[in-house]
XYZ file of N, CA, C and O in Angstrom:
640
model
N 94.746 134.548 144.705
C 94.561 135.284 143.456
C 94.112 134.313 142.379
O 94.714 133.268 142.168
N 93.042 134.641 141.689
C 92.483 133.807 140.637
C 93.182 134.098 139.316
O 93.204 135.228 138.851
N 93.760 133.069 138.698
C 94.452 133.240 137.431
C 93.564 132.962 136.227
O 94.030 132.945 135.103
N 92.301 132.700 136.452
C 91.379 132.450 135.346
C 91.105 133.754 134.598
O 90.975 134.810 135.206
N 91.001 133.668 133.256
C 90.668 134.882 132.504
C 89.280 135.380 132.862
O 88.396 134.608 133.214
N 89.117 136.659 132.764
C 87.846 137.296 133.074
C 86.837 136.961 131.967
O 87.056 137.285 130.809
N 85.712 136.305 132.316
C 84.733 135.952 131.279
C 84.134 137.179 130.596
O 83.768 137.127 129.432
N 84.036 138.293 131.320
C 83.542 139.517 130.699
C 84.536 139.995 129.636
O 84.139 140.465 128.575
N 85.834 139.843 129.925
C 86.857 140.215 128.944
C 86.757 139.363 127.692
O 86.895 139.863 126.573
N 86.496 138.083 127.874
C 86.358 137.201 126.709
C 85.146 137.591 125.867
O 85.210 137.619 124.631
N 84.045 137.902 126.507
C 82.840 138.312 125.775
C 83.098 139.605 125.000
O 82.671 139.743 123.843
N 83.805 140.517 125.625
C 84.127 141.784 124.955
C 85.054 141.528 123.768
O 84.886 142.111 122.692
N 86.023 140.631 123.947
C 86.910 140.243 122.842
C 86.099 139.668 121.682
O 86.312 140.027 120.518
N 85.155 138.778 121.970
C 84.337 138.170 120.922
C 83.498 139.212 120.194
O 83.323 139.131 118.966
N 83.022 140.205 120.914
C 82.307 141.313 120.260
C 83.252 142.065 119.320
O 82.854 142.470 118.221
N 84.493 142.214 119.756
C 85.489 142.860 118.902
C 85.682 142.112 117.590
O 85.835 142.727 116.525
N 85.667 140.784 117.655
C 85.803 139.988 116.429
C 84.659 140.277 115.451
O 84.866 140.332 114.232
N 83.470 140.465 115.988
C 82.324 140.782 115.124
C 82.533 142.127 114.448
O 82.320 142.267 113.237
N 82.966 143.118 115.221
C 83.253 144.424 114.615
C 84.338 144.300 113.546
O 84.240 144.899 112.479
N 85.356 143.503 113.827
C 86.441 143.343 112.862
C 85.929 142.697 111.575
O 86.302 143.112 110.477
N 85.067 141.687 111.697
C 84.507 141.037 110.507
C 83.681 142.015 109.678
O 83.545 141.844 108.469
N 83.159 143.024 110.313
C 82.368 144.054 109.619
C 83.248 145.213 109.137
O 82.724 146.233 108.689
N 84.558 145.068 109.284
C 85.531 146.115 108.908
C 85.351 147.393 109.714
O 85.692 148.474 109.263
N 84.824 147.263 110.916
C 84.710 148.387 111.842
C 85.906 148.294 112.795
O 85.792 147.890 113.944
N 87.060 148.659 112.243
C 88.326 148.369 112.905
C 88.537 149.152 114.195
O 89.086 148.608 115.152
N 88.113 150.406 114.253
C 88.304 151.166 115.491
C 87.451 150.589 116.611
O 87.927 150.445 117.741
N 86.223 150.216 116.301
C 85.354 149.613 117.312
C 85.942 148.291 117.795
O 85.930 147.983 118.990
N 86.458 147.506 116.858
C 87.092 146.241 117.227
C 88.277 146.488 118.145
O 88.403 145.855 119.200
N 89.116 147.417 117.762
C 90.305 147.731 118.562
C 89.918 148.207 119.960
O 90.537 147.798 120.950
N 88.894 149.011 120.049
C 88.417 149.473 121.361
C 87.986 148.282 122.222
O 88.277 148.243 123.426
N 87.328 147.313 121.618
C 86.896 146.123 122.364
C 88.097 145.279 122.796
O 88.130 144.775 123.921
N 89.073 145.106 121.922
C 90.255 144.320 122.291
C 91.012 144.989 123.436
O 91.474 144.309 124.360
N 91.107 146.297 123.384
C 91.793 147.035 124.451
C 91.051 146.872 125.768
O 91.667 146.640 126.816
N 89.748 146.956 125.703
C 88.925 146.789 126.921
C 89.052 145.368 127.461
O 89.187 145.166 128.675
N 89.036 144.372 126.583
C 89.168 142.977 127.024
C 90.500 142.778 127.741
O 90.554 142.140 128.801
N 91.563 143.321 127.178
C 92.891 143.194 127.797
C 92.919 143.899 129.152
O 93.524 143.392 130.109
N 92.254 145.039 129.254
C 92.246 145.769 130.528
C 91.509 144.990 131.618
O 91.741 145.203 132.803
N 90.640 144.062 131.198
C 89.918 143.222 132.153
C 90.660 141.908 132.429
O 90.124 141.013 133.071
N 91.868 141.795 131.922
C 92.673 140.613 132.194
C 92.578 139.527 131.140
O 93.171 138.463 131.289
N 91.823 139.779 130.069
C 91.742 138.801 128.988
C 92.760 139.209 127.933
O 92.442 139.884 126.957
N 93.989 138.792 128.159
C 95.080 139.157 127.258
C 95.725 137.876 126.758
O 96.375 137.160 127.520
N 95.501 137.579 125.493
C 96.033 136.372 124.876
C 96.754 136.760 123.587
O 96.584 137.890 123.096
N 97.532 135.845 123.011
C 98.137 136.156 121.713
C 97.087 136.489 120.658
O 97.340 137.300 119.764
N 95.910 135.895 120.774
C 94.845 136.148 119.793
C 94.268 137.553 119.930
O 93.894 138.167 118.931
N 94.190 138.056 121.152
C 93.745 139.434 121.349
C 94.747 140.374 120.676
O 94.357 141.309 119.954
N 96.035 140.118 120.882
C 97.058 140.950 120.256
C 97.033 140.810 118.735
O 97.124 141.803 118.003
N 96.920 139.581 118.244
C 96.868 139.316 116.808
C 95.719 140.080 116.158
O 95.893 140.754 115.137
N 94.548 139.980 116.747
C 93.398 140.670 116.166
C 93.478 142.176 116.352
O 92.997 142.929 115.499
N 94.112 142.620 117.422
C 94.373 144.058 117.568
C 95.269 144.537 116.428
O 95.008 145.583 115.817
N 96.306 143.759 116.133
C 97.205 144.111 115.031
C 96.453 144.123 113.706
O 96.665 145.017 112.871
N 95.578 143.152 113.505
C 94.794 143.126 112.267
C 93.912 144.365 112.139
O 93.775 144.927 111.050
N 93.333 144.803 113.249
C 92.518 146.015 113.216
C 93.382 147.251 112.984
O 92.992 148.150 112.234
N 94.540 147.292 113.602
C 95.457 148.408 113.352
C 95.853 148.453 111.879
O 95.930 149.530 111.274
N 96.081 147.295 111.308
C 96.370 147.215 109.869
C 95.194 147.774 109.065
O 95.377 148.532 108.116
N 93.981 147.390 109.442
C 92.800 147.898 108.753
C 92.682 149.406 108.848
O 92.139 150.046 107.939
N 93.186 149.963 109.930
C 93.185 151.416 110.132
C 94.406 152.086 109.495
O 94.570 153.290 109.605
N 95.258 151.286 108.872
C 96.496 151.747 108.231
C 97.480 152.357 109.228
O 98.285 153.208 108.887
N 97.420 151.865 110.453
C 98.374 152.265 111.494
C 99.456 151.182 111.542
O 99.523 150.387 112.471
N 100.258 151.160 110.491
C 101.151 150.044 110.229
C 102.230 149.844 111.289
O 102.482 148.711 111.694
N 102.864 150.907 111.744
C 103.940 150.702 112.731
C 103.387 150.110 114.022
O 104.010 149.239 114.633
N 102.204 150.537 114.430
C 101.567 149.955 115.612
C 101.176 148.500 115.349
O 101.298 147.647 116.242
N 100.714 148.219 114.140
C 100.340 146.844 113.792
C 101.561 145.935 113.890
O 101.478 144.853 114.498
N 102.696 146.367 113.323
C 103.898 145.531 113.391
C 104.320 145.271 114.830
O 104.648 144.144 115.196
N 104.301 146.303 115.647
C 104.688 146.144 117.053
C 103.742 145.174 117.765
O 104.180 144.362 118.590
N 102.464 145.221 117.436
C 101.489 144.369 118.094
C 101.596 142.926 117.605
O 101.470 141.981 118.393
N 101.872 142.735 116.304
C 102.147 141.371 115.819
C 103.357 140.798 116.558
O 103.352 139.636 116.967
N 104.388 141.610 116.746
C 105.593 141.155 117.461
C 105.261 140.771 118.901
O 105.788 139.780 119.417
N 104.388 141.530 119.553
C 103.973 141.185 120.921
C 103.266 139.837 120.943
O 103.502 139.020 121.834
N 102.389 139.614 119.972
C 101.671 138.336 119.904
C 102.665 137.194 119.706
O 102.551 136.147 120.360
N 103.638 137.397 118.831
C 104.651 136.369 118.600
C 105.531 136.166 119.829
O 106.015 135.059 120.067
N 105.718 137.208 120.619
C 106.461 137.078 121.870
C 105.744 136.173 122.851
O 106.370 135.432 123.610
N 104.423 136.216 122.825
C 103.626 135.360 123.711
C 103.487 133.937 123.161
O 103.369 132.987 123.930
N 103.482 133.821 121.823
C 103.282 132.514 121.194
C 104.154 132.465 119.927
O 103.689 132.800 118.835
N 105.416 132.062 120.087
C 106.349 132.109 118.945
C 105.927 131.263 117.742
O 106.238 131.621 116.610
N 105.230 130.159 117.958
C 104.772 129.340 116.837
C 103.326 129.728 116.517
O 102.370 129.060 116.921
N 103.173 130.825 115.799
C 101.869 131.390 115.456
C 101.934 131.783 113.979
O 102.085 132.956 113.634
N 101.832 130.777 113.088
C 102.047 131.048 111.665
C 101.078 132.063 111.065
O 101.466 132.848 110.194
N 99.842 132.088 111.527
C 98.881 133.053 110.997
C 99.332 134.481 111.292
O 99.139 135.390 110.482
N 99.939 134.670 112.443
C 100.428 135.987 112.831
C 101.591 136.407 111.926
O 101.635 137.537 111.436
N 102.517 135.477 111.693
C 103.636 135.791 110.800
C 103.132 136.076 109.392
O 103.618 137.001 108.726
N 102.171 135.296 108.926
C 101.626 135.500 107.592
C 100.967 136.872 107.481
O 101.174 137.593 106.502
N 100.172 137.248 108.468
C 99.517 138.557 108.417
C 100.524 139.687 108.496
O 100.352 140.722 107.852
N 101.592 139.489 109.263
C 102.639 140.497 109.316
C 103.293 140.640 107.935
O 103.498 141.760 107.455
N 103.582 139.515 107.299
C 104.174 139.551 105.959
C 103.220 140.222 104.975
O 103.647 141.056 104.153
N 101.944 139.892 105.045
C 100.967 140.515 104.148
C 100.870 142.022 104.379
O 100.637 142.788 103.447
N 101.073 142.441 105.622
C 101.070 143.873 105.916
C 102.267 144.539 105.257
O 102.140 145.627 104.677
N 103.431 143.902 105.316
C 104.594 144.446 104.607
C 104.326 144.526 103.111
O 104.686 145.514 102.453
N 103.678 143.500 102.553
C 103.356 143.540 101.123
C 102.400 144.682 100.812
O 102.527 145.341 99.773
N 101.476 144.925 101.711
C 100.491 145.999 101.528
C 101.161 147.367 101.408
O 100.653 148.247 100.714
N 102.291 147.529 102.084
C 102.984 148.826 102.037
C 104.242 148.745 101.164
O 105.156 149.564 101.299
N 104.254 147.752 100.276
C 105.322 147.602 99.271
C 106.712 147.397 99.860
O 107.702 147.860 99.295
N 106.791 146.683 100.964
C 108.083 146.315 101.547
C 108.282 144.811 101.335
O 108.244 144.013 102.277
N 108.500 144.461 100.068
C 108.559 143.064 99.659
C 109.676 142.298 100.348
O 109.481 141.152 100.764
N 110.852 142.896 100.476
C 111.971 142.167 101.087
C 111.688 141.821 102.544
O 112.037 140.731 102.997
N 111.054 142.727 103.271
C 110.688 142.427 104.660
C 109.679 141.280 104.704
O 109.779 140.392 105.550
N 108.718 141.301 103.787
C 107.732 140.222 103.717
C 108.417 138.898 103.390
O 108.125 137.870 104.019
N 109.324 138.920 102.420
C 110.038 137.694 102.041
C 110.826 137.120 103.209
O 110.840 135.908 103.413
N 111.466 137.971 103.969
C 112.244 137.519 105.126
C 111.347 136.758 106.099
O 111.692 135.666 106.570
N 110.195 137.318 106.403
C 109.265 136.675 107.334
C 108.738 135.370 106.751
O 108.707 134.336 107.430
N 108.331 135.399 105.492
C 107.758 134.206 104.862
C 108.778 133.083 104.752
O 108.462 131.921 105.011
N 110.010 133.419 104.391
C 111.043 132.382 104.281
C 111.362 131.773 105.637
O 111.513 130.555 105.753
N 111.425 132.600 106.668
C 111.657 132.088 108.028
C 110.500 131.185 108.452
O 110.710 130.098 109.013
N 109.283 131.614 108.156
C 108.097 130.832 108.500
C 108.121 129.470 107.820
O 107.914 128.438 108.474
N 108.424 129.429 106.542
C 108.368 128.171 105.795
C 109.548 127.267 106.135
O 109.414 126.046 106.115
N 110.678 127.843 106.497
C 111.788 126.994 106.984
C 111.374 126.256 108.251
O 111.685 125.096 108.444
N 110.661 126.956 109.113
C 110.226 126.368 110.378
C 108.986 125.494 110.207
O 108.843 124.477 110.877
N 108.084 125.898 109.330
C 106.796 125.205 109.161
C 106.517 124.960 107.675
O 105.622 125.587 107.094
N 107.259 124.046 107.040
C 107.021 123.790 105.606
C 105.623 123.243 105.328
O 105.155 123.312 104.187
N 104.943 122.751 106.347
C 103.593 122.233 106.174
C 102.523 123.320 106.173
O 101.349 123.035 105.942
N 102.903 124.560 106.404
C 101.932 125.654 106.426
C 101.699 126.116 104.984
O 102.326 127.032 104.484
N 100.772 125.430 104.325
C 100.594 125.606 102.886
C 100.160 127.014 102.500
O 100.560 127.516 101.453
N 99.379 127.662 103.325
C 98.960 129.025 102.988
C 100.166 129.956 102.951
O 100.276 130.806 102.068
N 101.067 129.779 103.890
C 102.288 130.579 103.887
C 103.161 130.277 102.684
O 103.745 131.189 102.076
N 103.240 128.987 102.303
C 104.029 128.604 101.124
C 103.421 129.212 99.866
O 104.150 129.649 98.958
N 102.096 129.272 99.795
C 101.424 129.861 98.646
C 101.732 131.354 98.539
O 102.084 131.852 97.464
N 101.635 132.073 99.648
C 101.920 133.511 99.636
C 103.405 133.739 99.316
O 103.746 134.645 98.546
N 104.273 132.909 99.882
C 105.699 133.013 99.563
C 105.918 132.801 98.066
O 106.653 133.567 97.425
N 105.290 131.778 97.499
C 105.418 131.534 96.066
C 104.968 132.726 95.240
O 105.650 133.139 94.293
N 103.831 133.303 95.600
C 103.334 134.480 94.878
C 104.311 135.644 94.980
O 104.582 136.337 93.992
N 104.837 135.852 96.164
C 105.763 136.960 96.403
C 107.053 136.767 95.591
O 107.551 137.704 94.962
N 107.566 135.546 95.618
C 108.789 135.253 94.852
C 108.537 135.392 93.353
O 109.358 135.957 92.623
N 107.408 134.881 92.904
C 107.076 134.987 91.478
C 106.957 136.450 91.066
O 107.476 136.853 90.019
N 106.275 137.252 91.876
C 106.133 138.678 91.572
C 107.484 139.393 91.559
O 107.631 140.428 90.914
N 108.462 138.830 92.283
C 109.811 139.403 92.337
C 110.713 138.848 91.242
O 111.907 139.133 91.222
N 110.155 138.014 90.357
C 110.936 137.447 89.260
C 111.835 136.293 89.656
O 112.731 135.914 88.910
N 111.597 135.713 90.817
C 112.422 134.620 91.325
C 111.686 133.296 91.105
O 111.219 132.663 92.036
N 111.584 132.909 89.825
C 110.744 131.788 89.407
C 111.140 130.463 90.059
O 110.271 129.723 90.521
N 112.423 130.140 90.063
C 112.844 128.835 90.596
C 112.500 128.707 92.078
O 112.043 127.662 92.526
N 112.716 129.781 92.835
C 112.363 129.746 94.255
C 110.848 129.661 94.437
O 110.356 128.978 95.341
N 110.118 130.344 93.553
C 108.655 130.298 93.617
C 108.158 128.881 93.352
O 107.248 128.398 94.038
N 108.757 128.212 92.383
C 108.365 126.836 92.077
C 108.551 125.944 93.305
O 107.689 125.125 93.627
N 109.655 126.128 94.015
C 109.875 125.343 95.234
C 108.785 125.631 96.277
O 108.245 124.710 96.902
N 108.454 126.901 96.472
C 107.418 127.257 97.445
C 106.064 126.667 97.038
O 105.339 126.109 97.871
N 105.725 126.774 95.758
C 104.467 126.192 95.288
C 104.474 124.668 95.451
O 103.436 124.071 95.749
N 105.633 124.054 95.271
C 105.731 122.596 95.463
C 105.390 122.213 96.903
O 104.695 121.224 97.141
N 105.884 123.006 97.858
C 105.531 122.756 99.263
C 104.031 122.912 99.469
O 103.401 122.115 100.167
N 103.479 123.943 98.873
C 102.041 124.190 98.998
C 101.260 122.996 98.466
O 100.316 122.532 99.109
N 101.652 122.483 97.316
C 100.951 121.340 96.732
C 101.134 120.074 97.559
O 100.216 119.263 97.672
N 102.312 119.943 98.151
C 102.581 118.753 98.971
C 101.616 118.678 100.157
O 101.128 117.622 100.517
N 101.375 119.833 100.771
C 100.511 119.855 101.954
C 99.076 120.220 101.604
O 98.192 120.119 102.432
N 98.828 120.733 100.441
C 97.617 120.785 99.661
C 96.340 121.315 100.312
O 95.276 120.939 99.904
N 96.414 122.225 101.241
C 95.196 122.824 101.798
C 94.502 123.743 100.794
O 93.311 123.943 100.878
N 95.255 124.316 99.886
C 94.685 125.262 98.916
C 95.172 124.884 97.524
O 95.780 125.660 96.817
N 94.883 123.667 97.150
C 95.467 123.067 95.947
C 95.122 123.807 94.662
O 95.984 124.057 93.839
N 93.867 124.162 94.434
C 93.462 124.724 93.157
C 94.224 126.012 92.805
O 94.851 126.059 91.750
N 94.188 127.054 93.635
C 94.928 128.260 93.225
C 96.433 128.009 93.140
O 97.119 128.611 92.327
N 96.932 127.108 93.957
C 98.359 126.810 93.916
C 98.716 126.109 92.611
O 99.755 126.378 92.016
N 97.879 125.190 92.146
C 98.125 124.538 90.860
C 98.224 125.564 89.737
O 99.098 125.481 88.881
N 97.308 126.537 89.731
C 97.325 127.564 88.692
C 98.600 128.398 88.766
O 99.255 128.648 87.749
N 98.961 128.829 89.967
C 100.165 129.652 90.134
C 101.416 128.857 89.788
O 102.335 129.369 89.135
N 101.451 127.598 90.207
C 102.592 126.719 89.923
C 102.771 126.558 88.411
O 103.863 126.706 87.872
N 101.681 126.293 87.702
C 101.737 126.117 86.251
C 102.174 127.411 85.559
O 103.021 127.389 84.661
N 101.626 128.532 85.993
C 102.022 129.815 85.408
C 103.498 130.080 85.631
O 104.206 130.573 84.738
N 103.973 129.747 86.811
C 105.376 129.966 87.144
C 106.270 129.072 86.279
O 107.301 129.510 85.785
N 105.868 127.839 86.070
C 106.633 126.937 85.198
C 106.669 127.488 83.770
O 107.720 127.473 83.126
N 105.535 127.975 83.300
C 105.494 128.562 81.965
C 106.398 129.791 81.875
O 107.137 129.948 80.901
N 106.360 130.650 82.894
C 107.221 131.836 82.917
C 108.689 131.458 82.890
O 109.497 132.106 82.229
N 109.040 130.418 83.633
C 110.455 130.035 83.725
C 110.943 129.357 82.443
O 112.128 129.333 82.176
N 110.017 128.841 81.636
C 110.397 128.201 80.372
C 110.485 129.198 79.222
O 110.903 128.856 78.133
N 110.037 130.421 79.444
C 110.104 131.454 78.394
C 111.368 132.254 78.469
O 112.036 132.415 79.368
């Protein structure tokens, strides 16, 4: 039995990514499903399936699919971040905060996650915690400019 992924499945998955970039989420999802049926099933196929489900506003399916991707690859910060952003999209801030805080405890070097956590905390009126998250973002500095602005605004808010 050959354990190599099906190259046709990979090509179909890549076509799905193109549809997703064009915001043609149902077409993308159809391609990801087809790729998986051909044996090309990776955490990235699940992650992008979840992203397309999110684009279709099928949130409960998106959450379940993000969880499946994390089951296959527990250290997948982009997946956790997108799951948190999906919770924010549907105004479930506490669920998003839980995911973001867990992510940053495990991966303080993931500056994009620290930035989103800082924004979420700041929007929730938790200035001191936001300052800490922005500090992590600045320390690892992948997105320094917007983080500097948010950090400064948060400091100003906390001084008022």
